Amino acid sequence: MNEKVCVVGAGPAGIIAAGIAGSRGKDVILIDKNERIGKKLFITGKGRCNITNNAPIEDFFDNVMKNKNFLYSSFYSFSNRDIINLLETYGLKTKVERGNRIFPESDKSSDVIKAFQKFLSDNKVNILLNTNVNSIDIKNRKFIVNTNNDEMTFDKLVIATGGKSYPSTGSTGDGYKFAETFGHSITKIRPSLVPIEIKEDWIKDLQGLSLKNVTLSAHSKKRLLYEEFGEMIFTHYGISGPIVLSISNYLYRYINDGIRLLIDLKPALDNKKLDDRILRDFELNNNKKIKNSLDDLLPQKLIPIIIFLADIDPEKIVNQITKEERLKLLNSIKEFPLNFKSFRPIEEAIITSGGVVTKEINPSTMESKLVEGLYFAGEVIDVDALTGGYNLQIAYSTGYLAGNHV
């Protein structure tokens, strides 16, 4: 009689764990509280699903923020090449975009889900949707899983419930509760890859403005903490977008030190070249008011803020601008200042930082060191990475090890 395996959570980690276990002849039931599998996958990559990254697998460790050594066996056992090959086996074509990010060629996350559904079907995984796991107990070395519909008994159990970010996708921290039931420790849970709130009142005037090819840097006590080049967007509360999410991961230990953020709006131009550019624009708009003379240099929404920061009267005629005022203008463009207020709540974070303590999990198998037959996979573990497909790869790779050893 085949061993009965329960996988709780049908996100990327749970899908891979269930499918791989099924391919080994296990009798697998995959349980999820949502109405479909991979609900969080639908919203990754702005709805296009940033499947993984095309970088060499050894480069992945540089993008892992916590417990990177724990992932050595995972990444090398089931790499980015392996997940792409698996999805292509089930008819999904992929493409590589900026930053080595890999997306489905169709730009539809639903096509990734369809490939995963075929994978699960092929490996005879029984999927229970709209099913809440209320509690899990252990009795006579068997796992008793109580749901809103039934009570079931299993030989092995994989917890792949995700973290606490995006609770609308089902990530409500259930896995931490289950892990604690079995005596596991949970590190402090906090948002990771999260938008940032800004103190300045005028930030709401920039809502919706998207910036490309800018450099965002974070400073504390006149020390550079981190900087990132790329895209960002202003919101009603502050800033978001790829470079903001990445930089957020570096700031937690400094939030009591007074964080100052600076945007270089023209990183391709040094001060001399930017000054020359401003002088050319001034020549062309010599008799215009300063507020009407910067349209070729800056986005419309930014102009009044830049002029305000440079302490220039917006009604002043360009030919009356002093050298001192022009240099203040230049400085406001090269070091557009924002004062950090707070992080947005965990519900808005891309992922959760924190989780089941890695020292309590065998990194070669994902089996609990405390309870035989119990496995963990994905975001429920205390590992997280930067944006770019790295977190999904953590899910597939740990899911693979769990499914292969369960």
Short mmCIF file of N, CA and C in Angstrom, two decimals, residues 16-184:
data_model
loop_
_atom_site.label_atom_id
_atom_site.label_comp_id
_atom_site.label_asym_id
_atom_site.label_seq_id
_atom_site.Cartn_x
_atom_site.Cartn_y
_atom_site.Cartn_z
N ILE A 16 5.11 21.87 -6.46
CA ILE A 16 6.28 21.06 -6.82
C ILE A 16 6.43 19.87 -5.87
N ALA A 17 6.26 20.12 -4.57
CA ALA A 17 6.38 19.03 -3.59
C ALA A 17 5.37 17.92 -3.89
N ALA A 18 4.13 18.30 -4.16
CA ALA A 18 3.07 17.31 -4.41
C ALA A 18 3.33 16.54 -5.70
N GLY A 19 3.69 17.27 -6.76
CA GLY A 19 3.92 16.63 -8.06
C GLY A 19 5.11 15.68 -8.03
N ILE A 20 6.19 16.08 -7.38
CA ILE A 20 7.38 15.23 -7.29
C ILE A 20 7.09 13.99 -6.43
N ALA A 21 6.40 14.20 -5.32
CA ALA A 21 6.03 13.06 -4.48
C ALA A 21 5.13 12.09 -5.25
N GLY A 22 4.20 12.64 -6.02
CA GLY A 22 3.31 11.81 -6.84
C GLY A 22 4.08 11.03 -7.90
N SER A 23 5.12 11.65 -8.46
CA SER A 23 5.93 10.98 -9.50
C SER A 23 6.70 9.80 -8.92
N ARG A 24 6.85 9.77 -7.60
CA ARG A 24 7.55 8.67 -6.93
C ARG A 24 6.57 7.60 -6.44
N GLY A 25 5.32 7.72 -6.87
CA GLY A 25 4.34 6.69 -6.54
C GLY A 25 3.63 6.88 -5.22
N LYS A 26 3.82 8.02 -4.59
CA LYS A 26 3.13 8.29 -3.33
C LYS A 26 1.66 8.64 -3.61
N ASP A 27 0.83 8.36 -2.63
CA ASP A 27 -0.59 8.71 -2.71
C ASP A 27 -0.75 10.12 -2.12
N VAL A 28 -0.84 11.14 -2.98
CA VAL A 28 -0.71 12.53 -2.54
C VAL A 28 -2.04 13.28 -2.60
N ILE A 29 -2.32 13.99 -1.51
CA ILE A 29 -3.44 14.93 -1.49
C ILE A 29 -2.87 16.33 -1.25
N LEU A 30 -3.21 17.25 -2.13
CA LEU A 30 -2.77 18.65 -2.03
C LEU A 30 -3.97 19.49 -1.59
N ILE A 31 -3.84 20.15 -0.44
CA ILE A 31 -4.97 20.89 0.13
C ILE A 31 -4.71 22.40 0.05
N ASP A 32 -5.72 23.15 -0.36
CA ASP A 32 -5.59 24.61 -0.37
C ASP A 32 -6.93 25.26 -0.04
N LYS A 33 -6.87 26.37 0.68
CA LYS A 33 -8.10 27.07 1.09
C LYS A 33 -8.73 27.88 -0.03
N ASN A 34 -7.95 28.14 -1.11
CA ASN A 34 -8.45 28.94 -2.22
C ASN A 34 -9.27 28.12 -3.20
N GLU A 35 -9.86 28.83 -4.15
CA GLU A 35 -10.71 28.18 -5.15
C GLU A 35 -9.91 27.65 -6.33
N ARG A 36 -8.58 27.95 -6.34
CA ARG A 36 -7.72 27.46 -7.42
C ARG A 36 -6.29 27.35 -6.89
N ILE A 37 -5.47 26.58 -7.59
CA ILE A 37 -4.08 26.46 -7.17
C ILE A 37 -3.29 27.70 -7.61
N GLY A 38 -2.17 27.93 -6.94
CA GLY A 38 -1.25 28.99 -7.36
C GLY A 38 -1.82 30.38 -7.36
N LYS A 39 -2.67 30.70 -6.39
CA LYS A 39 -3.33 32.01 -6.42
C LYS A 39 -2.34 33.17 -6.35
N LYS A 40 -1.30 33.02 -5.53
CA LYS A 40 -0.31 34.09 -5.43
C LYS A 40 0.53 34.20 -6.70
N LEU A 41 0.71 33.07 -7.40
CA LEU A 41 1.44 33.10 -8.66
C LEU A 41 0.78 34.01 -9.68
N PHE A 42 -0.56 34.10 -9.61
CA PHE A 42 -1.30 34.92 -10.56
C PHE A 42 -0.89 36.39 -10.50
N ILE A 43 -0.46 36.85 -9.32
CA ILE A 43 -0.18 38.27 -9.18
C ILE A 43 1.31 38.60 -9.24
N THR A 44 2.18 37.58 -9.31
CA THR A 44 3.61 37.88 -9.39
C THR A 44 3.95 38.50 -10.74
N GLY A 45 5.00 39.33 -10.73
CA GLY A 45 5.42 39.96 -11.99
C GLY A 45 4.33 40.79 -12.62
N LYS A 46 3.55 41.50 -11.76
CA LYS A 46 2.43 42.33 -12.24
C LYS A 46 1.44 41.52 -13.07
N GLY A 47 1.19 40.30 -12.63
CA GLY A 47 0.20 39.46 -13.31
C GLY A 47 0.77 38.65 -14.46
N ARG A 48 2.09 38.79 -14.71
CA ARG A 48 2.70 38.05 -15.82
C ARG A 48 3.49 36.84 -15.33
N CYS A 49 3.75 36.77 -14.02
CA CYS A 49 4.47 35.68 -13.38
C CYS A 49 5.95 35.65 -13.75
N ASN A 50 6.74 36.27 -12.90
CA ASN A 50 8.20 36.23 -13.04
C ASN A 50 8.66 34.88 -12.50
N ILE A 51 8.70 33.88 -13.39
CA ILE A 51 8.86 32.47 -13.01
C ILE A 51 10.13 32.22 -12.20
N THR A 52 11.26 32.72 -12.71
CA THR A 52 12.54 32.56 -12.04
C THR A 52 13.50 33.56 -12.66
N ASN A 53 14.80 33.37 -12.43
CA ASN A 53 15.81 34.25 -13.01
C ASN A 53 16.76 33.41 -13.85
N ASN A 54 17.31 34.02 -14.89
CA ASN A 54 18.17 33.30 -15.83
C ASN A 54 19.64 33.33 -15.43
N ALA A 55 19.95 33.94 -14.29
CA ALA A 55 21.35 34.02 -13.85
C ALA A 55 21.89 32.62 -13.55
N PRO A 56 23.22 32.45 -13.60
CA PRO A 56 23.79 31.17 -13.16
C PRO A 56 23.35 30.89 -11.72
N ILE A 57 23.12 29.61 -11.42
CA ILE A 57 22.54 29.28 -10.12
C ILE A 57 23.43 29.74 -8.96
N GLU A 58 24.75 29.79 -9.18
CA GLU A 58 25.64 30.25 -8.10
C GLU A 58 25.42 31.73 -7.76
N ASP A 59 24.88 32.49 -8.73
CA ASP A 59 24.60 33.91 -8.47
C ASP A 59 23.35 34.12 -7.62
N PHE A 60 22.53 33.08 -7.50
CA PHE A 60 21.30 33.21 -6.72
C PHE A 60 21.60 33.50 -5.26
N PHE A 61 22.69 32.95 -4.76
CA PHE A 61 23.02 33.12 -3.34
C PHE A 61 23.27 34.59 -2.99
N ASP A 62 23.79 35.36 -3.96
CA ASP A 62 24.04 36.79 -3.73
C ASP A 62 22.75 37.57 -3.55
N ASN A 63 21.64 37.00 -4.00
CA ASN A 63 20.35 37.68 -3.93
C ASN A 63 19.46 37.15 -2.80
N VAL A 64 19.98 36.22 -2.03
CA VAL A 64 19.24 35.71 -0.86
C VAL A 64 19.63 36.54 0.35
N MET A 65 18.64 37.05 1.07
CA MET A 65 18.89 37.95 2.18
C MET A 65 19.14 37.24 3.51
N LYS A 66 18.51 36.08 3.70
CA LYS A 66 18.64 35.39 4.99
C LYS A 66 18.89 33.91 4.78
N ASN A 67 19.84 33.37 5.53
CA ASN A 67 20.12 31.93 5.56
C ASN A 67 20.42 31.33 4.19
N LYS A 68 21.28 32.02 3.43
CA LYS A 68 21.57 31.56 2.07
C LYS A 68 22.23 30.18 2.06
N ASN A 69 23.07 29.86 3.05
CA ASN A 69 23.74 28.56 3.07
C ASN A 69 22.77 27.40 3.23
N PHE A 70 21.64 27.67 3.86
CA PHE A 70 20.60 26.65 4.03
C PHE A 70 20.07 26.17 2.68
N LEU A 71 20.16 27.03 1.66
CA LEU A 71 19.56 26.72 0.35
C LEU A 71 20.52 26.05 -0.62
N TYR A 72 21.74 25.75 -0.19
CA TYR A 72 22.74 25.19 -1.10
C TYR A 72 22.23 23.92 -1.78
N SER A 73 21.79 22.94 -0.98
CA SER A 73 21.29 21.67 -1.56
C SER A 73 20.06 21.90 -2.42
N SER A 74 19.18 22.79 -1.96
CA SER A 74 17.93 23.06 -2.70
C SER A 74 18.21 23.58 -4.10
N PHE A 75 18.99 24.66 -4.17
CA PHE A 75 19.26 25.31 -5.46
C PHE A 75 19.98 24.37 -6.43
N TYR A 76 20.92 23.59 -5.92
CA TYR A 76 21.67 22.71 -6.81
C TYR A 76 20.92 21.42 -7.13
N SER A 77 19.95 21.04 -6.31
CA SER A 77 19.15 19.84 -6.60
C SER A 77 18.06 20.13 -7.63
N PHE A 78 17.52 21.34 -7.58
CA PHE A 78 16.45 21.72 -8.52
C PHE A 78 16.65 23.20 -8.84
N SER A 79 17.30 23.45 -9.97
CA SER A 79 17.75 24.80 -10.32
C SER A 79 16.73 25.55 -11.19
N ASN A 80 17.10 26.77 -11.58
CA ASN A 80 16.26 27.55 -12.50
C ASN A 80 16.09 26.82 -13.83
N ARG A 81 17.15 26.13 -14.28
CA ARG A 81 17.04 25.36 -15.53
C ARG A 81 16.00 24.24 -15.39
N ASP A 82 15.97 23.63 -14.22
CA ASP A 82 15.05 22.51 -14.00
C ASP A 82 13.59 22.95 -14.02
N ILE A 83 13.28 24.10 -13.41
CA ILE A 83 11.88 24.55 -13.41
C ILE A 83 11.45 24.96 -14.83
N ILE A 84 12.37 25.59 -15.57
CA ILE A 84 12.03 25.97 -16.96
C ILE A 84 11.80 24.72 -17.80
N ASN A 85 12.66 23.73 -17.65
CA ASN A 85 12.50 22.48 -18.42
C ASN A 85 11.19 21.79 -18.06
N LEU A 86 10.84 21.79 -16.77
CA LEU A 86 9.60 21.15 -16.35
C LEU A 86 8.39 21.84 -16.99
N LEU A 87 8.38 23.17 -16.93
CA LEU A 87 7.24 23.93 -17.49
C LEU A 87 7.17 23.77 -19.01
N GLU A 88 8.33 23.72 -19.65
CA GLU A 88 8.34 23.56 -21.12
C GLU A 88 7.83 22.18 -21.52
N THR A 89 8.08 21.19 -20.65
CA THR A 89 7.56 19.84 -20.88
C THR A 89 6.03 19.86 -20.97
N TYR A 90 5.44 20.79 -20.21
CA TYR A 90 3.98 20.89 -20.20
C TYR A 90 3.47 22.05 -21.07
N GLY A 91 4.27 22.41 -22.08
CA GLY A 91 3.79 23.31 -23.13
C GLY A 91 3.99 24.80 -22.91
N LEU A 92 4.72 25.19 -21.85
CA LEU A 92 4.90 26.62 -21.59
C LEU A 92 6.20 27.13 -22.22
N LYS A 93 6.07 28.12 -23.08
CA LYS A 93 7.26 28.76 -23.66
C LYS A 93 7.62 29.98 -22.81
N THR A 94 8.91 30.20 -22.66
CA THR A 94 9.36 31.30 -21.79
C THR A 94 10.27 32.27 -22.54
N LYS A 95 10.52 33.42 -21.92
CA LYS A 95 11.41 34.43 -22.50
C LYS A 95 12.18 35.11 -21.36
N VAL A 96 13.31 35.70 -21.71
CA VAL A 96 14.14 36.40 -20.73
C VAL A 96 14.03 37.90 -20.95
N GLU A 97 13.81 38.65 -19.87
CA GLU A 97 13.69 40.10 -19.96
C GLU A 97 14.76 40.78 -19.10
N ARG A 98 14.64 42.09 -18.95
CA ARG A 98 15.61 42.89 -18.21
C ARG A 98 15.88 42.29 -16.83
N GLY A 99 17.14 42.34 -16.42
CA GLY A 99 17.51 41.80 -15.12
C GLY A 99 17.47 40.28 -15.09
N ASN A 100 17.52 39.65 -16.29
CA ASN A 100 17.50 38.17 -16.41
C ASN A 100 16.22 37.54 -15.90
N ARG A 101 15.16 38.35 -15.78
CA ARG A 101 13.89 37.79 -15.30
C ARG A 101 13.26 36.92 -16.38
N ILE A 102 12.74 35.78 -15.97
CA ILE A 102 12.10 34.86 -16.92
C ILE A 102 10.58 34.93 -16.76
N PHE A 103 9.90 35.14 -17.89
CA PHE A 103 8.44 35.24 -17.93
C PHE A 103 7.89 34.26 -18.95
N PRO A 104 6.58 33.93 -18.86
CA PRO A 104 5.97 33.16 -19.94
C PRO A 104 5.93 34.01 -21.21
N GLU A 105 6.16 33.39 -22.34
CA GLU A 105 6.17 34.12 -23.62
C GLU A 105 4.85 34.83 -23.86
N SER A 106 3.76 34.26 -23.34
CA SER A 106 2.42 34.82 -23.54
C SER A 106 2.13 36.01 -22.63
N ASP A 107 3.00 36.24 -21.63
CA ASP A 107 2.78 37.27 -20.60
C ASP A 107 1.56 36.98 -19.74
N LYS A 108 1.14 35.71 -19.69
CA LYS A 108 -0.03 35.35 -18.88
C LYS A 108 0.36 34.38 -17.77
N SER A 109 0.17 34.82 -16.53
CA SER A 109 0.46 33.93 -15.40
C SER A 109 -0.45 32.71 -15.44
N SER A 110 -1.63 32.86 -16.02
CA SER A 110 -2.57 31.73 -16.09
C SER A 110 -2.00 30.56 -16.89
N ASP A 111 -1.11 30.86 -17.86
CA ASP A 111 -0.49 29.78 -18.64
C ASP A 111 0.51 28.98 -17.81
N VAL A 112 1.14 29.66 -16.84
CA VAL A 112 2.04 28.96 -15.90
C VAL A 112 1.22 28.02 -15.03
N ILE A 113 0.07 28.52 -14.56
CA ILE A 113 -0.81 27.69 -13.72
C ILE A 113 -1.31 26.47 -14.49
N LYS A 114 -1.65 26.67 -15.76
CA LYS A 114 -2.13 25.55 -16.59
C LYS A 114 -1.08 24.46 -16.71
N ALA A 115 0.19 24.87 -16.89
CA ALA A 115 1.28 23.90 -16.98
C ALA A 115 1.42 23.14 -15.66
N PHE A 116 1.30 23.85 -14.55
CA PHE A 116 1.39 23.19 -13.24
C PHE A 116 0.22 22.23 -13.02
N GLN A 117 -0.96 22.62 -13.51
CA GLN A 117 -2.13 21.73 -13.37
C GLN A 117 -1.90 20.41 -14.12
N LYS A 118 -1.31 20.51 -15.31
CA LYS A 118 -1.00 19.30 -16.09
C LYS A 118 0.03 18.44 -15.35
N PHE A 119 1.02 19.10 -14.76
CA PHE A 119 2.06 18.41 -13.99
C PHE A 119 1.44 17.63 -12.83
N LEU A 120 0.54 18.25 -12.12
CA LEU A 120 -0.12 17.59 -10.99
C LEU A 120 -1.03 16.45 -11.46
N SER A 121 -1.73 16.70 -12.55
CA SER A 121 -2.63 15.68 -13.09
C SER A 121 -1.85 14.45 -13.56
N ASP A 122 -0.73 14.70 -14.25
CA ASP A 122 0.13 13.64 -14.75
C ASP A 122 0.64 12.75 -13.62
N ASN A 123 0.87 13.36 -12.47
CA ASN A 123 1.43 12.62 -11.34
C ASN A 123 0.38 12.20 -10.32
N LYS A 124 -0.89 12.24 -10.80
CA LYS A 124 -2.02 11.69 -10.04
C LYS A 124 -2.19 12.30 -8.64
N VAL A 125 -1.97 13.60 -8.55
CA VAL A 125 -2.15 14.31 -7.28
C VAL A 125 -3.63 14.65 -7.12
N ASN A 126 -4.19 14.29 -5.99
CA ASN A 126 -5.59 14.59 -5.69
C ASN A 126 -5.64 15.99 -5.05
N ILE A 127 -6.34 16.95 -5.66
CA ILE A 127 -6.35 18.34 -5.17
C ILE A 127 -7.68 18.64 -4.48
N LEU A 128 -7.59 19.12 -3.23
CA LEU A 128 -8.78 19.55 -2.50
C LEU A 128 -8.74 21.08 -2.37
N LEU A 129 -9.60 21.77 -3.09
CA LEU A 129 -9.66 23.23 -3.03
C LEU A 129 -10.78 23.67 -2.09
N ASN A 130 -10.81 24.96 -1.79
CA ASN A 130 -11.81 25.51 -0.85
C ASN A 130 -11.84 24.72 0.46
N THR A 131 -10.66 24.28 0.88
CA THR A 131 -10.57 23.43 2.06
C THR A 131 -9.63 24.06 3.08
N ASN A 132 -10.17 24.41 4.22
CA ASN A 132 -9.36 24.99 5.30
C ASN A 132 -8.84 23.90 6.22
N VAL A 133 -7.54 23.94 6.47
CA VAL A 133 -6.97 23.04 7.48
C VAL A 133 -7.07 23.76 8.82
N ASN A 134 -7.89 23.22 9.69
CA ASN A 134 -8.12 23.86 11.00
C ASN A 134 -7.05 23.49 12.03
N SER A 135 -6.61 22.24 11.99
CA SER A 135 -5.58 21.80 12.93
C SER A 135 -4.91 20.54 12.40
N ILE A 136 -3.69 20.30 12.90
CA ILE A 136 -2.97 19.08 12.55
C ILE A 136 -2.41 18.48 13.84
N ASP A 137 -2.67 17.21 14.04
CA ASP A 137 -2.18 16.51 15.22
C ASP A 137 -1.34 15.32 14.78
N ILE A 138 -0.62 14.76 15.71
CA ILE A 138 0.16 13.55 15.43
C ILE A 138 -0.21 12.48 16.45
N LYS A 139 -0.48 11.27 15.94
CA LYS A 139 -0.89 10.17 16.82
C LYS A 139 -0.36 8.87 16.24
N ASN A 140 0.36 8.13 17.06
CA ASN A 140 0.97 6.87 16.60
C ASN A 140 1.77 7.06 15.31
N ARG A 141 2.54 8.17 15.28
CA ARG A 141 3.41 8.53 14.14
C ARG A 141 2.63 8.77 12.84
N LYS A 142 1.34 9.04 12.97
CA LYS A 142 0.50 9.42 11.83
C LYS A 142 0.04 10.86 12.02
N PHE A 143 -0.14 11.57 10.91
CA PHE A 143 -0.58 12.97 10.96
C PHE A 143 -2.09 13.02 10.75
N ILE A 144 -2.79 13.60 11.70
CA ILE A 144 -4.25 13.74 11.63
C ILE A 144 -4.56 15.17 11.19
N VAL A 145 -5.08 15.31 9.99
CA VAL A 145 -5.37 16.63 9.41
C VAL A 145 -6.87 16.89 9.48
N ASN A 146 -7.23 17.90 10.27
CA ASN A 146 -8.65 18.26 10.42
C ASN A 146 -8.96 19.46 9.53
N THR A 147 -9.92 19.28 8.63
CA THR A 147 -10.32 20.38 7.74
C THR A 147 -11.78 20.76 8.01
N ASN A 148 -12.24 21.78 7.32
CA ASN A 148 -13.64 22.18 7.45
C ASN A 148 -14.59 21.12 6.88
N ASN A 149 -14.06 20.15 6.12
CA ASN A 149 -14.89 19.13 5.49
C ASN A 149 -14.72 17.73 6.07
N ASP A 150 -13.51 17.46 6.61
CA ASP A 150 -13.21 16.06 6.91
C ASP A 150 -12.03 15.96 7.89
N GLU A 151 -11.79 14.74 8.37
CA GLU A 151 -10.57 14.44 9.12
C GLU A 151 -9.87 13.31 8.39
N MET A 152 -8.57 13.54 8.06
CA MET A 152 -7.83 12.56 7.27
C MET A 152 -6.53 12.20 7.97
N THR A 153 -6.05 11.00 7.70
CA THR A 153 -4.82 10.49 8.32
C THR A 153 -3.77 10.24 7.24
N PHE A 154 -2.52 10.69 7.52
CA PHE A 154 -1.43 10.59 6.55
C PHE A 154 -0.16 10.06 7.21
N ASP A 155 0.69 9.45 6.35
CA ASP A 155 1.99 8.97 6.83
C ASP A 155 3.02 10.11 6.86
N LYS A 156 2.94 11.01 5.91
CA LYS A 156 3.89 12.11 5.80
C LYS A 156 3.13 13.43 5.57
N LEU A 157 3.79 14.52 5.97
CA LEU A 157 3.14 15.84 5.86
C LEU A 157 4.14 16.89 5.38
N VAL A 158 3.73 17.68 4.38
CA VAL A 158 4.53 18.81 3.92
C VAL A 158 3.75 20.10 4.20
N ILE A 159 4.35 21.01 4.96
CA ILE A 159 3.73 22.31 5.21
C ILE A 159 4.33 23.32 4.23
N ALA A 160 3.50 23.82 3.33
CA ALA A 160 3.95 24.77 2.30
C ALA A 160 2.91 25.89 2.18
N THR A 161 2.60 26.48 3.33
CA THR A 161 1.48 27.41 3.43
C THR A 161 1.85 28.87 3.14
N GLY A 162 3.12 29.14 2.83
CA GLY A 162 3.51 30.52 2.57
C GLY A 162 3.69 31.31 3.85
N GLY A 163 3.79 32.65 3.72
CA GLY A 163 4.01 33.52 4.88
C GLY A 163 2.75 34.23 5.31
N LYS A 164 2.88 35.55 5.55
CA LYS A 164 1.73 36.35 5.97
C LYS A 164 1.43 37.49 5.01
N SER A 165 2.24 37.63 3.96
CA SER A 165 2.00 38.72 3.00
C SER A 165 0.90 38.32 2.02
N TYR A 166 0.18 39.32 1.52
CA TYR A 166 -0.95 39.10 0.61
C TYR A 166 -1.94 38.06 1.17
N PRO A 167 -2.56 38.34 2.32
CA PRO A 167 -3.48 37.37 2.92
C PRO A 167 -4.67 37.02 2.02
N SER A 168 -4.99 37.91 1.07
CA SER A 168 -6.11 37.62 0.15
C SER A 168 -5.81 36.40 -0.72
N THR A 169 -4.52 36.02 -0.82
CA THR A 169 -4.16 34.84 -1.61
C THR A 169 -4.09 33.59 -0.74
N GLY A 170 -4.43 33.76 0.54
CA GLY A 170 -4.44 32.60 1.43
C GLY A 170 -3.26 32.52 2.38
N SER A 171 -2.30 33.45 2.22
CA SER A 171 -1.12 33.45 3.11
C SER A 171 -1.45 34.18 4.41
N THR A 172 -1.96 33.45 5.36
CA THR A 172 -2.41 34.08 6.61
C THR A 172 -1.63 33.61 7.83
N GLY A 173 -0.47 32.99 7.59
CA GLY A 173 0.39 32.57 8.70
C GLY A 173 -0.01 31.26 9.34
N ASP A 174 -0.88 30.48 8.69
CA ASP A 174 -1.32 29.20 9.26
C ASP A 174 -0.14 28.26 9.52
N GLY A 175 0.81 28.27 8.61
CA GLY A 175 1.95 27.36 8.71
C GLY A 175 2.76 27.55 9.98
N TYR A 176 2.86 28.80 10.43
CA TYR A 176 3.60 29.06 11.67
C TYR A 176 2.91 28.39 12.85
N LYS A 177 1.59 28.48 12.85
CA LYS A 177 0.79 27.86 13.93
C LYS A 177 0.97 26.34 13.92
N PHE A 178 0.91 25.75 12.72
CA PHE A 178 1.09 24.30 12.62
C PHE A 178 2.49 23.89 13.07
N ALA A 179 3.50 24.67 12.65
CA ALA A 179 4.89 24.36 13.00
C ALA A 179 5.09 24.40 14.51
N GLU A 180 4.49 25.40 15.14
CA GLU A 180 4.62 25.53 16.60
C GLU A 180 3.95 24.37 17.33
N THR A 181 2.87 23.85 16.73
CA THR A 181 2.19 22.67 17.29
C THR A 181 3.17 21.50 17.44
N PHE A 182 4.09 21.42 16.49
CA PHE A 182 5.07 20.32 16.49
C PHE A 182 6.37 20.70 17.21
N GLY A 183 6.35 21.83 17.91
CA GLY A 183 7.52 22.22 18.71
C GLY A 183 8.55 23.07 17.98
N HIS A 184 8.23 23.51 16.77
CA HIS A 184 9.19 24.32 16.01
C HIS A 184 9.17 25.79 16.46
#
